Structure formats: structure tokens, C-alpha cells
Amino acid sequence: MRDDGRMPQYRTLLTTVEGGVATVTLHRPAARNAFGAGMGEELADALTRFGVDDGVRVIVLTGTPPAFCAGADLSAGEHTFAAPGSTFRAAGLSVPAWTLSKPVIAAVNGHAIGLGLTLALQCDIRIFAADARYGVVQVRRGVVGDAYSHWVLPRLVGIANAAEILLTGATFGGHRAVQLGLGSRVLPADEVLPAALEMAADIAANTAPMSVAASKRLLWDSFDLTREQVGQRETDIHLALMAHDDAAEGVRAQLAGRPPNWTGRPVDPTR
């Protein structure tokens, strides 16, 4: 996997691109990849750049072992959460992963605590390490869950499980995370990133860019839509996609037993 020469040199991230898959690694190993030292600004920049790069089909977000992200940087001690109101934003990132038009897979290959977990929850797909610890622990630090966790968690795991996670601040392991519905797979830590990259490569090679972009957008929007509105959106998307050659190419490739040659861009054609 090569370094991506198109990207700036980040202080807190490593970025690589291969086969249409961009990997963004949170890289502050001495601090267990704690969210500080400008990581938020750099991560938002990297996601934005890869988000508009048509050569990138999928983004994988991971951390330098042994942690994914230890959460907020507590190096300021008791003043950690004393940010002036005029500058503080609880969103975590100015560019949540769900706003991008391409899939973002969180390869949660180690501990993800507080903001470390809530950032992963903004991704489309999550794979968890079995033996790591996870939790939205902010109520045990005198603050509350951030990064839209009060919006995302009920939609992922239901109000009862969301309440347990947010109101107790307790930590749990990878198997419990998947049991709750926070992710789709749990694996040994050293298998998490390879599995995410394998999934990403399959998406990049075999799925139509416009179809994936449209499906992702509708998935995230669907909770705020009625059943009838979702049905109408699906109809509108189909009509837009069927007018593009990729709809024919998918069938041609299947019948010929060859890989598809997609020509569409990774954007929702109805937006």
C-alpha cells in the first residue's frame, strides 16, 4: 500500500490509497491516538479530500495499535473540558463520515473510548476487535456523549440500549458491542483491519459508484422519512440510475462473467 502523494503531511494521521480504497489511520501512538493536537481538523480535511476524489471509492478509518482512539486528550488535566463556549463544538468533526457520498468503514482495531467510539459511530460500517474496550464514558467525566451520539445511538441500537450506553458510561467488549448492534463483525484485533480492507476492496471492484452513494444517502436519511417517502426516494433513485449506462453494464458484466466497468461517479444522481 503506497503513501498518498496527493495529501498533505499530517501530524496526527497516516493516509494511503490502493485500488480505490483510502486508509486513514489515527496516529498518535504515544497517546493511544487520543483526539487532540489538531487531529479533528486534520481528520476532517482528509475525509473531505478523499470524499471528493473520484479515484477513491471507499474510506477505511483505523488507528495505530493497540488503540483505535482513546477519546479526548486529557493532557490538560482538570481543564480538559474548559474550552470557551465561543469555540467549542460537540460535533467532534466538521465533516461527519455520514455526509460523504462513499462508504466509510471503521476498522476499530483497539480501544475506542468516549469520542473515540462516537467518531466510529458516524461511519457506515464498523468492525470491532474482540478484546478491546468500548464505551461512551463522558457522564463519568462530568460531560455528556458527543459527536451526535444522542442521535446516532438510538437509531443503531434502540432507545433502551442507547440509554444504557449513554447514562451509565460503562465500558464493554467487542462481542457485546456487536450484540448491541454497534457493529456488524467482531474479530481478533489483528484481523480487523485486513477484514475491513477486504470488504472495501470488494465494494470498490464490484459495486456501482452511483448506486452505493444513493443507497448510503437514503439509509442515513430514512429515519427522518415516512415509509411512503422512502418508497418515493427509491423510485426516484431507480429512475435516475436506469438512465445511466451503469445499469446496463451491471447486467452485461454478470452475463459475460467478467468484472464490471463502471463509468458513473460516486455521487447520488438524485442530489
Short mmCIF file of C-alpha atoms in Angstrom, two decimals:
data_model
loop_
_atom_site.label_atom_id
_atom_site.label_comp_id
_atom_site.label_asym_id
_atom_site.label_seq_id
_atom_site.Cartn_x
_atom_site.Cartn_y
_atom_site.Cartn_z
CA MET A 1 0.00 0.00 0.00
CA ARG A 2 1.52 3.34 -1.01
CA ASP A 3 1.51 6.70 0.73
CA ASP A 4 -0.90 9.05 -0.94
CA GLY A 5 1.23 11.79 -2.52
CA ARG A 6 -1.82 13.96 -3.17
CA MET A 7 -2.41 14.52 0.53
CA PRO A 8 -0.66 16.94 2.87
CA GLN A 9 1.67 15.61 5.54
CA TYR A 10 -0.48 15.30 8.63
CA ARG A 11 0.91 15.33 12.16
CA THR A 12 -1.74 13.02 13.62
CA LEU A 13 -2.77 10.83 10.67
CA LEU A 14 -1.30 8.42 8.16
CA THR A 15 -3.01 8.14 4.76
CA THR A 16 -2.61 5.58 1.99
CA VAL A 17 -4.51 4.73 -1.18
CA GLU A 18 -4.62 1.46 -3.09
CA GLY A 19 -7.14 0.09 -5.57
CA GLY A 20 -9.70 2.79 -4.92
CA VAL A 21 -9.50 2.31 -1.14
CA ALA A 22 -8.19 5.13 1.05
CA THR A 23 -6.99 4.20 4.52
CA VAL A 24 -6.86 6.90 7.18
CA THR A 25 -5.00 5.88 10.35
CA LEU A 26 -5.28 7.85 13.58
CA HIS A 27 -1.61 8.10 14.53
CA ARG A 28 -0.70 9.39 17.96
CA PRO A 29 0.56 6.07 19.37
CA ALA A 30 2.22 7.61 22.43
CA ALA A 31 -1.21 8.97 23.43
CA ARG A 32 -3.17 5.91 22.24
CA ASN A 33 -4.42 8.04 19.36
CA ALA A 34 -6.24 10.40 21.72
CA PHE A 35 -8.25 13.07 19.95
CA GLY A 36 -6.03 16.13 20.26
CA ALA A 37 -3.09 18.03 18.75
CA GLY A 38 -5.23 19.11 15.82
CA MET A 39 -6.48 15.61 14.96
CA GLY A 40 -10.06 16.83 14.46
CA GLU A 41 -9.06 19.41 11.87
CA GLU A 42 -6.72 17.00 10.10
CA LEU A 43 -9.27 14.17 10.02
CA ALA A 44 -11.95 16.49 8.65
CA ASP A 45 -9.51 17.63 5.97
CA ALA A 46 -8.57 14.07 4.99
CA LEU A 47 -12.19 12.93 4.81
CA THR A 48 -13.10 15.97 2.72
CA ARG A 49 -10.25 15.40 0.27
CA PHE A 50 -10.95 11.70 -0.15
CA GLY A 51 -14.67 12.42 -0.27
CA VAL A 52 -14.35 14.49 -3.45
CA ASP A 53 -11.67 12.32 -5.07
CA ASP A 54 -13.39 10.18 -7.71
CA GLY A 55 -10.42 7.82 -7.64
CA VAL A 56 -11.37 6.81 -4.10
CA ARG A 57 -14.39 4.54 -3.77
CA VAL A 58 -14.19 3.57 -0.09
CA ILE A 59 -12.54 5.04 3.00
CA VAL A 60 -11.28 2.87 5.87
CA LEU A 61 -10.73 4.59 9.22
CA THR A 62 -8.49 2.83 11.74
CA GLY A 63 -5.94 3.51 14.47
CA THR A 64 -2.30 2.70 15.12
CA PRO A 65 -2.38 -0.28 17.54
CA PRO A 66 -3.02 -1.00 20.32
CA ALA A 67 -5.83 1.58 20.34
CA PHE A 68 -8.31 2.86 17.80
CA CYS A 69 -8.81 6.12 19.71
CA ALA A 70 -8.60 6.63 23.46
CA GLY A 71 -11.02 9.54 23.27
CA ALA A 72 -10.40 13.13 24.31
CA ASP A 73 -6.82 14.13 25.05
CA LEU A 74 -6.74 14.54 28.84
CA SER A 75 -3.26 16.06 28.96
CA ALA A 76 -4.74 19.37 30.13
CA GLY A 77 -5.90 17.64 33.29
CA GLU A 78 -8.90 19.17 35.01
CA HIS A 79 -9.01 21.90 32.36
CA THR A 80 -9.63 19.40 29.53
CA PHE A 81 -13.28 20.39 29.20
CA ALA A 82 -12.84 24.09 29.94
CA ALA A 83 -12.97 25.24 26.31
CA PRO A 84 -14.53 28.70 25.76
CA GLY A 85 -18.13 28.50 24.62
CA SER A 86 -17.41 30.58 21.54
CA THR A 87 -15.02 27.96 20.12
CA PHE A 88 -16.31 24.63 21.44
CA ARG A 89 -18.36 22.34 19.20
CA ALA A 90 -19.51 18.93 20.42
CA ALA A 91 -19.82 17.55 16.88
CA GLY A 92 -16.27 16.16 17.01
CA LEU A 93 -15.76 16.67 13.27
CA SER A 94 -16.96 19.41 10.96
CA VAL A 95 -17.40 16.66 8.35
CA PRO A 96 -19.22 13.64 9.85
CA ALA A 97 -18.47 10.49 7.88
CA TRP A 98 -22.15 10.02 7.03
CA THR A 99 -22.09 13.23 4.95
CA LEU A 100 -19.66 11.72 2.43
CA SER A 101 -21.03 10.10 -0.71
CA LYS A 102 -18.89 6.97 -0.38
CA PRO A 103 -18.78 4.27 2.30
CA VAL A 104 -16.63 4.81 5.37
CA ILE A 105 -15.67 1.63 7.23
CA ALA A 106 -14.41 1.91 10.80
CA ALA A 107 -11.81 -0.79 11.48
CA VAL A 108 -11.99 -0.46 15.26
CA ASN A 109 -8.85 -2.46 15.95
CA GLY A 110 -8.40 -1.45 19.58
CA HIS A 111 -9.83 0.51 22.47
CA ALA A 112 -12.36 3.20 21.49
CA ILE A 113 -13.47 5.28 24.43
CA GLY A 114 -15.68 8.37 24.53
CA LEU A 115 -15.10 10.42 21.41
CA GLY A 116 -13.11 7.50 20.02
CA LEU A 117 -16.27 5.41 19.89
CA THR A 118 -18.67 8.17 18.90
CA LEU A 119 -16.48 9.00 15.90
CA ALA A 120 -16.65 5.37 14.80
CA LEU A 121 -20.44 5.50 15.13
CA GLN A 122 -20.51 8.19 12.42
CA CYS A 123 -19.13 5.63 9.94
CA ASP A 124 -21.32 3.40 7.80
CA ILE A 125 -19.86 0.02 8.78
CA ARG A 126 -17.98 -0.95 11.94
CA ILE A 127 -15.81 -3.98 12.67
CA PHE A 128 -14.74 -4.38 16.31
CA ALA A 129 -11.75 -6.03 17.98
CA ALA A 130 -12.96 -8.70 20.37
CA ASP A 131 -10.72 -7.98 23.36
CA ALA A 132 -10.69 -4.17 23.31
CA ARG A 133 -12.85 -1.94 25.49
CA TYR A 134 -15.51 0.44 24.24
CA GLY A 135 -17.83 2.96 25.82
CA VAL A 136 -19.37 6.41 25.72
CA VAL A 137 -17.95 7.31 29.13
CA GLN A 138 -18.50 11.07 29.17
CA VAL A 139 -21.06 11.06 32.00
CA ARG A 140 -18.25 9.66 34.17
CA ARG A 141 -16.15 12.71 33.28
CA GLY A 142 -18.78 15.34 34.08
CA VAL A 143 -19.88 15.97 30.48
CA VAL A 144 -22.13 14.10 28.00
CA GLY A 145 -21.77 12.00 24.89
CA ASP A 146 -20.76 13.96 21.80
CA ALA A 147 -20.36 13.64 18.03
CA TYR A 148 -24.14 13.31 17.57
CA SER A 149 -24.20 10.19 19.78
CA HIS A 150 -27.67 11.04 21.13
CA TRP A 151 -28.94 10.98 17.53
CA VAL A 152 -26.94 8.03 16.21
CA LEU A 153 -27.16 5.57 19.10
CA PRO A 154 -30.98 5.28 19.33
CA ARG A 155 -31.05 4.66 15.59
CA LEU A 156 -28.41 1.95 15.78
CA VAL A 157 -29.36 0.11 18.95
CA GLY A 158 -32.78 1.39 20.07
CA ILE A 159 -33.65 3.72 22.91
CA ALA A 160 -33.24 1.13 25.69
CA ASN A 161 -29.70 0.12 24.74
CA ALA A 162 -28.79 3.72 23.92
CA ALA A 163 -29.90 4.74 27.40
CA GLU A 164 -27.75 2.06 29.00
CA ILE A 165 -24.70 3.13 26.98
CA LEU A 166 -25.14 6.89 27.45
CA LEU A 167 -26.47 7.05 31.01
CA THR A 168 -24.14 4.53 32.67
CA GLY A 169 -20.94 5.38 30.80
CA ALA A 170 -19.93 1.74 31.30
CA THR A 171 -17.38 0.05 29.05
CA PHE A 172 -17.85 -3.26 27.26
CA GLY A 173 -16.02 -5.62 24.93
CA GLY A 174 -16.25 -6.28 21.22
CA HIS A 175 -18.72 -9.15 21.41
CA ARG A 176 -21.09 -7.03 23.48
CA ALA A 177 -20.68 -4.14 21.02
CA VAL A 178 -21.84 -6.31 18.14
CA GLN A 179 -24.58 -7.91 20.26
CA LEU A 180 -25.92 -4.41 20.95
CA GLY A 181 -25.90 -3.60 17.23
CA LEU A 182 -23.00 -1.13 17.22
CA GLY A 183 -21.17 -3.12 14.54
CA SER A 184 -21.56 -5.99 12.13
CA ARG A 185 -18.48 -8.10 12.95
CA VAL A 186 -16.18 -8.88 15.88
CA LEU A 187 -12.73 -10.33 15.21
CA PRO A 188 -9.33 -10.71 16.85
CA ALA A 189 -7.63 -7.32 16.84
CA ASP A 190 -5.05 -8.21 14.20
CA GLU A 191 -7.77 -9.37 11.81
CA VAL A 192 -9.93 -6.23 12.00
CA LEU A 193 -8.07 -4.04 9.51
CA PRO A 194 -7.48 -6.84 6.95
CA ALA A 195 -11.19 -7.68 7.06
CA ALA A 196 -12.13 -4.03 6.57
CA LEU A 197 -9.72 -3.68 3.65
CA GLU A 198 -11.07 -6.87 2.06
CA MET A 199 -14.63 -5.54 2.34
CA ALA A 200 -13.56 -2.16 0.97
CA ALA A 201 -11.77 -3.76 -1.99
CA ASP A 202 -14.88 -5.79 -2.82
CA ILE A 203 -17.04 -2.65 -2.76
CA ALA A 204 -14.53 -0.76 -4.90
CA ALA A 205 -14.29 -3.51 -7.51
CA ASN A 206 -17.81 -4.85 -7.74
CA THR A 207 -20.39 -2.20 -6.81
CA ALA A 208 -21.60 0.69 -8.93
CA PRO A 209 -20.38 4.04 -7.55
CA MET A 210 -23.66 5.89 -8.04
CA SER A 211 -25.71 3.02 -6.62
CA VAL A 212 -23.66 2.87 -3.43
CA ALA A 213 -23.74 6.65 -3.00
CA ALA A 214 -27.51 6.77 -3.43
CA SER A 215 -28.11 3.82 -1.12
CA LYS A 216 -25.88 5.30 1.59
CA ARG A 217 -27.63 8.65 1.44
CA LEU A 218 -31.07 7.05 1.67
CA LEU A 219 -30.02 4.82 4.57
CA TRP A 220 -28.95 7.80 6.66
CA ASP A 221 -31.96 9.88 5.61
CA SER A 222 -34.52 7.11 6.09
CA PHE A 223 -35.03 7.59 9.83
CA ASP A 224 -36.42 11.06 9.16
CA LEU A 225 -38.69 9.92 6.32
CA THR A 226 -42.05 8.17 6.24
CA ARG A 227 -42.43 4.76 4.62
CA GLU A 228 -44.09 6.43 1.64
CA GLN A 229 -41.27 8.95 1.31
CA VAL A 230 -38.68 6.18 1.35
CA GLY A 231 -40.61 4.36 -1.37
CA GLN A 232 -40.72 7.51 -3.48
CA ARG A 233 -36.99 8.10 -2.99
CA GLU A 234 -36.26 4.53 -4.06
CA THR A 235 -38.35 5.09 -7.19
CA ASP A 236 -36.60 8.37 -7.97
CA ILE A 237 -33.19 6.77 -7.50
CA HIS A 238 -34.06 3.82 -9.72
CA LEU A 239 -35.25 6.13 -12.49
CA ALA A 240 -32.03 8.15 -12.31
CA LEU A 241 -29.82 5.06 -12.25
CA MET A 242 -31.66 3.27 -15.05
CA ALA A 243 -30.99 6.26 -17.29
CA HIS A 244 -27.24 5.70 -16.85
CA ASP A 245 -25.17 3.07 -18.66
CA ASP A 246 -24.03 1.50 -15.38
CA ALA A 247 -27.46 -0.15 -15.05
CA ALA A 248 -26.86 -1.92 -18.36
CA GLU A 249 -23.19 -2.56 -17.60
CA GLY A 250 -24.03 -4.40 -14.40
CA VAL A 251 -26.17 -6.87 -16.34
CA ARG A 252 -23.65 -7.15 -19.21
CA ALA A 253 -20.85 -7.96 -16.79
CA GLN A 254 -22.94 -10.53 -14.93
CA LEU A 255 -23.96 -12.33 -18.13
CA ALA A 256 -20.42 -12.26 -19.52
CA GLY A 257 -18.86 -13.43 -16.26
CA ARG A 258 -16.43 -10.50 -16.14
CA PRO A 259 -15.76 -7.63 -13.73
CA PRO A 260 -17.96 -4.58 -14.37
CA ASN A 261 -16.53 -1.44 -15.94
CA TRP A 262 -18.40 1.31 -14.15
CA THR A 263 -18.38 4.81 -15.61
CA GLY A 264 -20.55 6.64 -13.09
CA ARG A 265 -19.12 8.91 -10.41
CA PRO A 266 -19.53 8.13 -6.68
CA VAL A 267 -22.40 10.57 -6.19
CA ASP A 268 -26.14 10.23 -5.63
CA PRO A 269 -27.64 11.06 -9.06
CA THR A 270 -30.78 12.49 -7.46
CA ARG A 271 -28.95 15.06 -5.29
#
